[in-house]
PDB file of C-alpha atoms in Angstrom:
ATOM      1  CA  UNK G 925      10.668 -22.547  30.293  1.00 95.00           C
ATOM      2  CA  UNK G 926       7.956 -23.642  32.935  1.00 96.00           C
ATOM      3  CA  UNK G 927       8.525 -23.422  36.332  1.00 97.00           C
ATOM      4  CA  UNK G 928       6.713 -24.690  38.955  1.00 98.00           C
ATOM      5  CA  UNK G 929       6.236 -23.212  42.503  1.00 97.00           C
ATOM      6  CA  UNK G 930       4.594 -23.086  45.464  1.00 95.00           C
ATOM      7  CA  UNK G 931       5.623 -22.175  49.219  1.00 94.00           C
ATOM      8  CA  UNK G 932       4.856 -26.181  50.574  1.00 92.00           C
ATOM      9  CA  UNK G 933       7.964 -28.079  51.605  1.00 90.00           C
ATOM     10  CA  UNK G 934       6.049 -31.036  51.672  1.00 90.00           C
ATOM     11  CA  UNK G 935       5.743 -31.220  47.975  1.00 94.00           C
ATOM     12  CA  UNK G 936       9.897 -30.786  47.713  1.00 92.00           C
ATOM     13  CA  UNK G 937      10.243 -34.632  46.072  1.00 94.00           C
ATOM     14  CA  UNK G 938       6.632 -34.102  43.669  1.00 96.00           C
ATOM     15  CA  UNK G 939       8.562 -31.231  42.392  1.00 96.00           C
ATOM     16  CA  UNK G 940      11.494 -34.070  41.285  1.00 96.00           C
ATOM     17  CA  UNK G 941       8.996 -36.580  39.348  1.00 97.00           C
ATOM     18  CA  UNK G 942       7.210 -33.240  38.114  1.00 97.00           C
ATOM     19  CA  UNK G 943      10.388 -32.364  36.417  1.00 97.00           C
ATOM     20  CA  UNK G 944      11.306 -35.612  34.874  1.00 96.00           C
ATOM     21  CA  UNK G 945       7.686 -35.877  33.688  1.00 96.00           C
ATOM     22  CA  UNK G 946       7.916 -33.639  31.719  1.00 96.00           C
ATOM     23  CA  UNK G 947      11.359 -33.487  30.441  1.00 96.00           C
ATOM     24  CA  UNK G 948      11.561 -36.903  29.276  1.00 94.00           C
ATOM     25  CA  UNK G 949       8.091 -36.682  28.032  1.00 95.00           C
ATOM     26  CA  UNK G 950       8.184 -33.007  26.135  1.00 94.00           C
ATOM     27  CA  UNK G 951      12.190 -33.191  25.409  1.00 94.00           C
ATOM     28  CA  UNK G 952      12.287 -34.573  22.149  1.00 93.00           C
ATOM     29  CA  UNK G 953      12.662 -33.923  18.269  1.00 94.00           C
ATOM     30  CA  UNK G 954      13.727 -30.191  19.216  1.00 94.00           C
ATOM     31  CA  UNK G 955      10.395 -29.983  20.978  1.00 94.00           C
ATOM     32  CA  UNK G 956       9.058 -29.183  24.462  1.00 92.00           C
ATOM     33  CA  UNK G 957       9.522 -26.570  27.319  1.00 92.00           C
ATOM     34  CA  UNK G 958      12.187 -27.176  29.690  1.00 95.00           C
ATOM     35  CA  UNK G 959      10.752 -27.599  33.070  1.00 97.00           C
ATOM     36  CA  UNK G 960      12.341 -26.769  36.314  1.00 96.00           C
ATOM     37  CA  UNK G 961      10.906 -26.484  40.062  1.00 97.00           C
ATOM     38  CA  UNK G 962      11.355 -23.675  42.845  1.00 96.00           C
ATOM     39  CA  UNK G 963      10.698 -24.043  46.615  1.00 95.00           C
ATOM     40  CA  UNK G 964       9.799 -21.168  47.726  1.00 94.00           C
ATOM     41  CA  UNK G 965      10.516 -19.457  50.018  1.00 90.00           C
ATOM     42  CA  UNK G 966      13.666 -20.614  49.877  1.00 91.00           C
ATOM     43  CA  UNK G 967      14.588 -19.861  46.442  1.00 93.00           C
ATOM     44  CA  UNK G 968      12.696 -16.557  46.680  1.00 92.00           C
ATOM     45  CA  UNK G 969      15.519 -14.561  47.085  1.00 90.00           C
ATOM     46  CA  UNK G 970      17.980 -15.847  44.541  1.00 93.00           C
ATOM     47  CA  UNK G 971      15.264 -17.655  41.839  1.00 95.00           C
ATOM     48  CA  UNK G 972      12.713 -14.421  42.500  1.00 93.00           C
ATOM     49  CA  UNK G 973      15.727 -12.065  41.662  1.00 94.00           C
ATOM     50  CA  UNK G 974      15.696 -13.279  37.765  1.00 95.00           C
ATOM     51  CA  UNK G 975      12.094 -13.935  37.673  1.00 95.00           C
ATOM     52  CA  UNK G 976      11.538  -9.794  38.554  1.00 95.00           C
ATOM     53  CA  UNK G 977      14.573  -8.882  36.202  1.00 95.00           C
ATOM     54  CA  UNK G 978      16.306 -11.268  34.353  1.00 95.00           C
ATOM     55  CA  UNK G 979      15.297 -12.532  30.792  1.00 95.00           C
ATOM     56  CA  UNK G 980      11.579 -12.903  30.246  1.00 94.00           C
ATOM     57  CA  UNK G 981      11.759 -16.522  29.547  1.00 95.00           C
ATOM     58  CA  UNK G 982       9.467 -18.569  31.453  1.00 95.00           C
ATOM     59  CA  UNK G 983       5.947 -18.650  32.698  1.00 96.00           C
ATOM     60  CA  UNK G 984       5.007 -19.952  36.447  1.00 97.00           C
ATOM     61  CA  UNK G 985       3.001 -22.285  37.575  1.00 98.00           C
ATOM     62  CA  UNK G 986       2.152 -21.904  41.213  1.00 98.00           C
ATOM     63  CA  UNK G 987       0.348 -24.640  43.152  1.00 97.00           C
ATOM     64  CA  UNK G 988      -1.687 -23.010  46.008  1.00 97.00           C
ATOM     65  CA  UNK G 989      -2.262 -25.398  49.076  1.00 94.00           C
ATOM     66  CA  UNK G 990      -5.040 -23.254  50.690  1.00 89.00           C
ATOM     67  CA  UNK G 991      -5.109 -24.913  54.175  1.00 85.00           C
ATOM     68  CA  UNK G 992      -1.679 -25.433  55.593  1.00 76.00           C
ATOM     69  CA  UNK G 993      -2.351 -27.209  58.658  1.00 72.00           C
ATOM     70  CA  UNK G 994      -1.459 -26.768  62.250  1.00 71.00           C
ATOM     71  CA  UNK G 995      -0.916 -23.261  63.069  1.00 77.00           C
ATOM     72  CA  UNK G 996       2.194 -22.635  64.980  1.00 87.00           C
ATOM     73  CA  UNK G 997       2.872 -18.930  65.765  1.00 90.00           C
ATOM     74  CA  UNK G 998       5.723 -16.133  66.595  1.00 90.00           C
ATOM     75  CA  UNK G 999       6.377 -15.547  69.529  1.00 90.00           C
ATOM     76  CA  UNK G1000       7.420 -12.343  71.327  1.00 89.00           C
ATOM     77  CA  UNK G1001      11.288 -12.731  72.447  1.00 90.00           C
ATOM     78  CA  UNK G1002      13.053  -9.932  74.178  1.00 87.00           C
ATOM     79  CA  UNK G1003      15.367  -9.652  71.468  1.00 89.00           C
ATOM     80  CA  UNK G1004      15.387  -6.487  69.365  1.00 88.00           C
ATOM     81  CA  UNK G1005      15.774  -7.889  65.976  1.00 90.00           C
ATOM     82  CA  UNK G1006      13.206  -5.713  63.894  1.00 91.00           C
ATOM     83  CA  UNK G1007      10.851  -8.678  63.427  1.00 91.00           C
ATOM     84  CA  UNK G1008       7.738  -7.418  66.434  1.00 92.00           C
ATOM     85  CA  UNK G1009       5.621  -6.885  63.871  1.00 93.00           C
ATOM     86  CA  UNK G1010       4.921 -10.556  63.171  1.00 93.00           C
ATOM     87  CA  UNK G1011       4.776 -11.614  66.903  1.00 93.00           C
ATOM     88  CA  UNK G1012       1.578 -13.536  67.379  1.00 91.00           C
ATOM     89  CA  UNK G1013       1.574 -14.384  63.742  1.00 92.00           C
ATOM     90  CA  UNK G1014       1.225 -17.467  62.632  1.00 91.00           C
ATOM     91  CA  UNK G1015       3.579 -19.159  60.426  1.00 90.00           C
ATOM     92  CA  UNK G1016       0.687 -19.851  57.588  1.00 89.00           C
ATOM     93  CA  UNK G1017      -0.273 -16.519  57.819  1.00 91.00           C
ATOM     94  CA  UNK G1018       3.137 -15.702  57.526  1.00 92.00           C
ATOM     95  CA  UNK G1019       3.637 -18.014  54.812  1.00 91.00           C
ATOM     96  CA  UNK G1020       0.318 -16.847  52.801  1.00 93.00           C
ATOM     97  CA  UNK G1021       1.662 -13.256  52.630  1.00 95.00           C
ATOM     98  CA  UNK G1022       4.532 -14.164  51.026  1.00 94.00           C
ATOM     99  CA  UNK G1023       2.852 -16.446  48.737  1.00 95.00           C
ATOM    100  CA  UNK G1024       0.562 -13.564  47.452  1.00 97.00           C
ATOM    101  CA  UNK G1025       3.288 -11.265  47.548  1.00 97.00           C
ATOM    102  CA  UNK G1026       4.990 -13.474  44.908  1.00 97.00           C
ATOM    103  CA  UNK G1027       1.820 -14.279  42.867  1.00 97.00           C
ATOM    104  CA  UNK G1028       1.317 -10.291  42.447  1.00 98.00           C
ATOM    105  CA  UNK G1029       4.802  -9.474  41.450  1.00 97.00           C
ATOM    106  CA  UNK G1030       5.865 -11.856  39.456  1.00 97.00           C
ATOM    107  CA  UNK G1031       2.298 -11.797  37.292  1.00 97.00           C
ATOM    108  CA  UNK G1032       3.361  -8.288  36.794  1.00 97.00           C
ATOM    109  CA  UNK G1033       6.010  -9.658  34.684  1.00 96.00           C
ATOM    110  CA  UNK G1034       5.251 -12.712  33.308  1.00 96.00           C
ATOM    111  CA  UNK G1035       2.426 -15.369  32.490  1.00 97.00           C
ATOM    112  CA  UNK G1036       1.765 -16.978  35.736  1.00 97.00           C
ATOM    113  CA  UNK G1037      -1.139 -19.778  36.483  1.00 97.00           C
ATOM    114  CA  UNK G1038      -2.418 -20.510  40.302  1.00 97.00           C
ATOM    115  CA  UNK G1039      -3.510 -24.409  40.756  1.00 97.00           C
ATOM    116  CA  UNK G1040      -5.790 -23.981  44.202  1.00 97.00           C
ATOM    117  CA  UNK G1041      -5.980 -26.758  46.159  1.00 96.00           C
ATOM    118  CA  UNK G1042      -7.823 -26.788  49.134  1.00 94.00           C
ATOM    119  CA  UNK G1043      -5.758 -29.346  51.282  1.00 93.00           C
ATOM    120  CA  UNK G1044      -2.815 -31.176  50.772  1.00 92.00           C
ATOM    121  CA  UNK G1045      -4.281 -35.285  51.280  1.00 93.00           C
ATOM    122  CA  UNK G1046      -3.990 -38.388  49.948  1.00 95.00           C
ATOM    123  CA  UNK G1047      -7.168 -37.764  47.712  1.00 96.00           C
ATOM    124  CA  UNK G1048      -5.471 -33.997  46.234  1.00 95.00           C
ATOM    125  CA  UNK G1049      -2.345 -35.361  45.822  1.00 93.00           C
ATOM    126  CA  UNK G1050      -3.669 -38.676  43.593  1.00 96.00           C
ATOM    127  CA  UNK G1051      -5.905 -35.663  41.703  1.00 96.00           C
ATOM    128  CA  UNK G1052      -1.971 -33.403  41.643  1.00 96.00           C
ATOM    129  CA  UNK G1053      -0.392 -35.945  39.854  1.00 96.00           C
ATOM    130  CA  UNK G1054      -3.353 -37.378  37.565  1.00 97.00           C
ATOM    131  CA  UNK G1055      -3.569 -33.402  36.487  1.00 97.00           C
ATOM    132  CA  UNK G1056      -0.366 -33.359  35.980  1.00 97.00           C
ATOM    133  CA  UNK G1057       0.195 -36.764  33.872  1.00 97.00           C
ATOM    134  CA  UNK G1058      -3.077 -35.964  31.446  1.00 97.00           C
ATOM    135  CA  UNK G1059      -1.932 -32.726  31.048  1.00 97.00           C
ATOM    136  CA  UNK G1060       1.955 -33.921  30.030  1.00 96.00           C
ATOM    137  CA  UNK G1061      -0.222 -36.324  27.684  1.00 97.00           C
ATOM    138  CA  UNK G1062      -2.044 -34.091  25.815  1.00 97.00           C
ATOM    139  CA  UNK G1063       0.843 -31.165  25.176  1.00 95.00           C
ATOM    140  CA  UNK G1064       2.919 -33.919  23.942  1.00 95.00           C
ATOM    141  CA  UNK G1065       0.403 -34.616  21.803  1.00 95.00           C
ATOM    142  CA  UNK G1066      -0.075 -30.976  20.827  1.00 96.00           C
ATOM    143  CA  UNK G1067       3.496 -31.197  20.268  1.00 95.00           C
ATOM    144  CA  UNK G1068       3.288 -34.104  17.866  1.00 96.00           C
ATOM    145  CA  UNK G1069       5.753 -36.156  20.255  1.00 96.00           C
ATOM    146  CA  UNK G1070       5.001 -39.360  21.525  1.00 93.00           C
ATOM    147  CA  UNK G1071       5.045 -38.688  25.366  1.00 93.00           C
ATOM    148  CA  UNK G1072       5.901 -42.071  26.059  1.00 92.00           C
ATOM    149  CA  UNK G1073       9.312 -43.126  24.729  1.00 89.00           C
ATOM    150  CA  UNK G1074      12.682 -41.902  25.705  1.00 86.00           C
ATOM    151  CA  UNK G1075      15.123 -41.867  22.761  1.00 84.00           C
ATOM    152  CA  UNK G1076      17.582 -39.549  24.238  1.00 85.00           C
ATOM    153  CA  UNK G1077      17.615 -41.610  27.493  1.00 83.00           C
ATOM    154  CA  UNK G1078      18.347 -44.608  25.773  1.00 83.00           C
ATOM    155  CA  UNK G1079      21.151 -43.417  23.542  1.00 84.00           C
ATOM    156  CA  UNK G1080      22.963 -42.458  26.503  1.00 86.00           C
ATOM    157  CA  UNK G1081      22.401 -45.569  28.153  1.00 87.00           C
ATOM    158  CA  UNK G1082      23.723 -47.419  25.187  1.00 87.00           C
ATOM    159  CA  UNK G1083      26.956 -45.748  26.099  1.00 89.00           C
ATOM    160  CA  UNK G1084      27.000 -46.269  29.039  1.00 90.00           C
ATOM    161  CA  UNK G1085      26.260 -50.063  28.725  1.00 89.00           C
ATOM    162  CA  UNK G1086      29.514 -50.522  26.377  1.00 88.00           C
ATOM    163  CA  UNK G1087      31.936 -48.627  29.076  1.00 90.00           C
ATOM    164  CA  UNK G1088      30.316 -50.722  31.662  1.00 90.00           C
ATOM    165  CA  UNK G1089      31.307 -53.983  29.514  1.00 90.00           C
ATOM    166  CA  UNK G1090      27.179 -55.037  29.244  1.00 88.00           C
ATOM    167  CA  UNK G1091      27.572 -56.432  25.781  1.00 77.00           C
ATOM    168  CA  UNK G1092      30.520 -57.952  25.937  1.00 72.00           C
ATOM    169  CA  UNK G1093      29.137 -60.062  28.743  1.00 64.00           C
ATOM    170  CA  UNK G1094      26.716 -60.741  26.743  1.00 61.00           C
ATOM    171  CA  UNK G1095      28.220 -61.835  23.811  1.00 61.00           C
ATOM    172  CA  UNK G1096      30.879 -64.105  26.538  1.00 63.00           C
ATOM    173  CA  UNK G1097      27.945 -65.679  28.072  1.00 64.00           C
ATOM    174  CA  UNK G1098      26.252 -66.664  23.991  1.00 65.00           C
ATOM    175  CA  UNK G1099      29.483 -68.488  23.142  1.00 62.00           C
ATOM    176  CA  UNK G1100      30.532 -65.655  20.985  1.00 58.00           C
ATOM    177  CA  UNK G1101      34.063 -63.832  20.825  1.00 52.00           C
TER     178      UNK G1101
END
């Protein structure tokens, strides 16, 4: 398995098309990885949990957005919550932590690769997915799949034309019974 990660919610639909990129291109003839996405730090806790001790079955791929914008920071609060130690922290800074935090353990465990890039723009984004599409390319290639069909997706939709009634409309509409 591959999974891809990084702690940006603004890449939360890239991770979709990055997915179905590569399952539908990979995901053939017994052949490919199976690819699936984490947001972190959301999944952190639950996803992180098998990455540090479940089965040894994946490698991670984590995309590194080094500048994450407008800085907006803790606050102190009167409330005694066990959190004063980030007050006047800023929530990249916050966020950064816990990004190297995961890098460090999780490479203790498995393969992991780091993808810097140094703003999230128009211009990195174009460069995200072209990466992303040459690189499906060539392990499909490596592979000896043709990245570009979809059997599988179009034996299912066969099915699901003929419970949906597409041929026989189309046969109606040809003069034939």
């Amino acid at each position: 398995m591959e999974m891809l990660a990084s702690f940006e919610p603004r890449l939360q639909y890239f991770y979709g098309w990055w997915t179905q990129l590569f399952a539908e291109s990979e995901g053939k003839q017994g052949k490919g990885l199976y690819p699936t996405a984490v947001k972190y730090s959301e999944d952190l806790h639950s996803i992180g949990q098998f990455v540090q001790e479940g089965t040894p079955i994946l490698f991670e791929t984590f995309l590194d957005i080094e500048e994450q914008g407008e800085a907006v920071s803790v606050e102190a609060d009167e409330v005694e919550d066990g959190f004063d130690y980030l007050n006047g922290s800023s929530l990249a800074d916050i966020s950064r932590a816990a990004f190297e935090a995961t890098v460090k353990a999780h490479s203790e465990r498995l393969p992991c690769i780091r993808i810097r890039i140094d703003e999230l723009s128009e211009y990195s984004f174009g460069q995200l997915f072209y990466f992303f599409e040459f690189a499906c390319y060539l392990s499909g290639k490596l592979l000896g799949v043709n990245p570009f069909d979809q059997p599988g997706v179009e034996n299912y939709k066969g099915y699901m034309f003929e419970a949906l009634g597409k041929y026989k409309y189309r046969s109606e509409s040809n003069g034939e019974n």
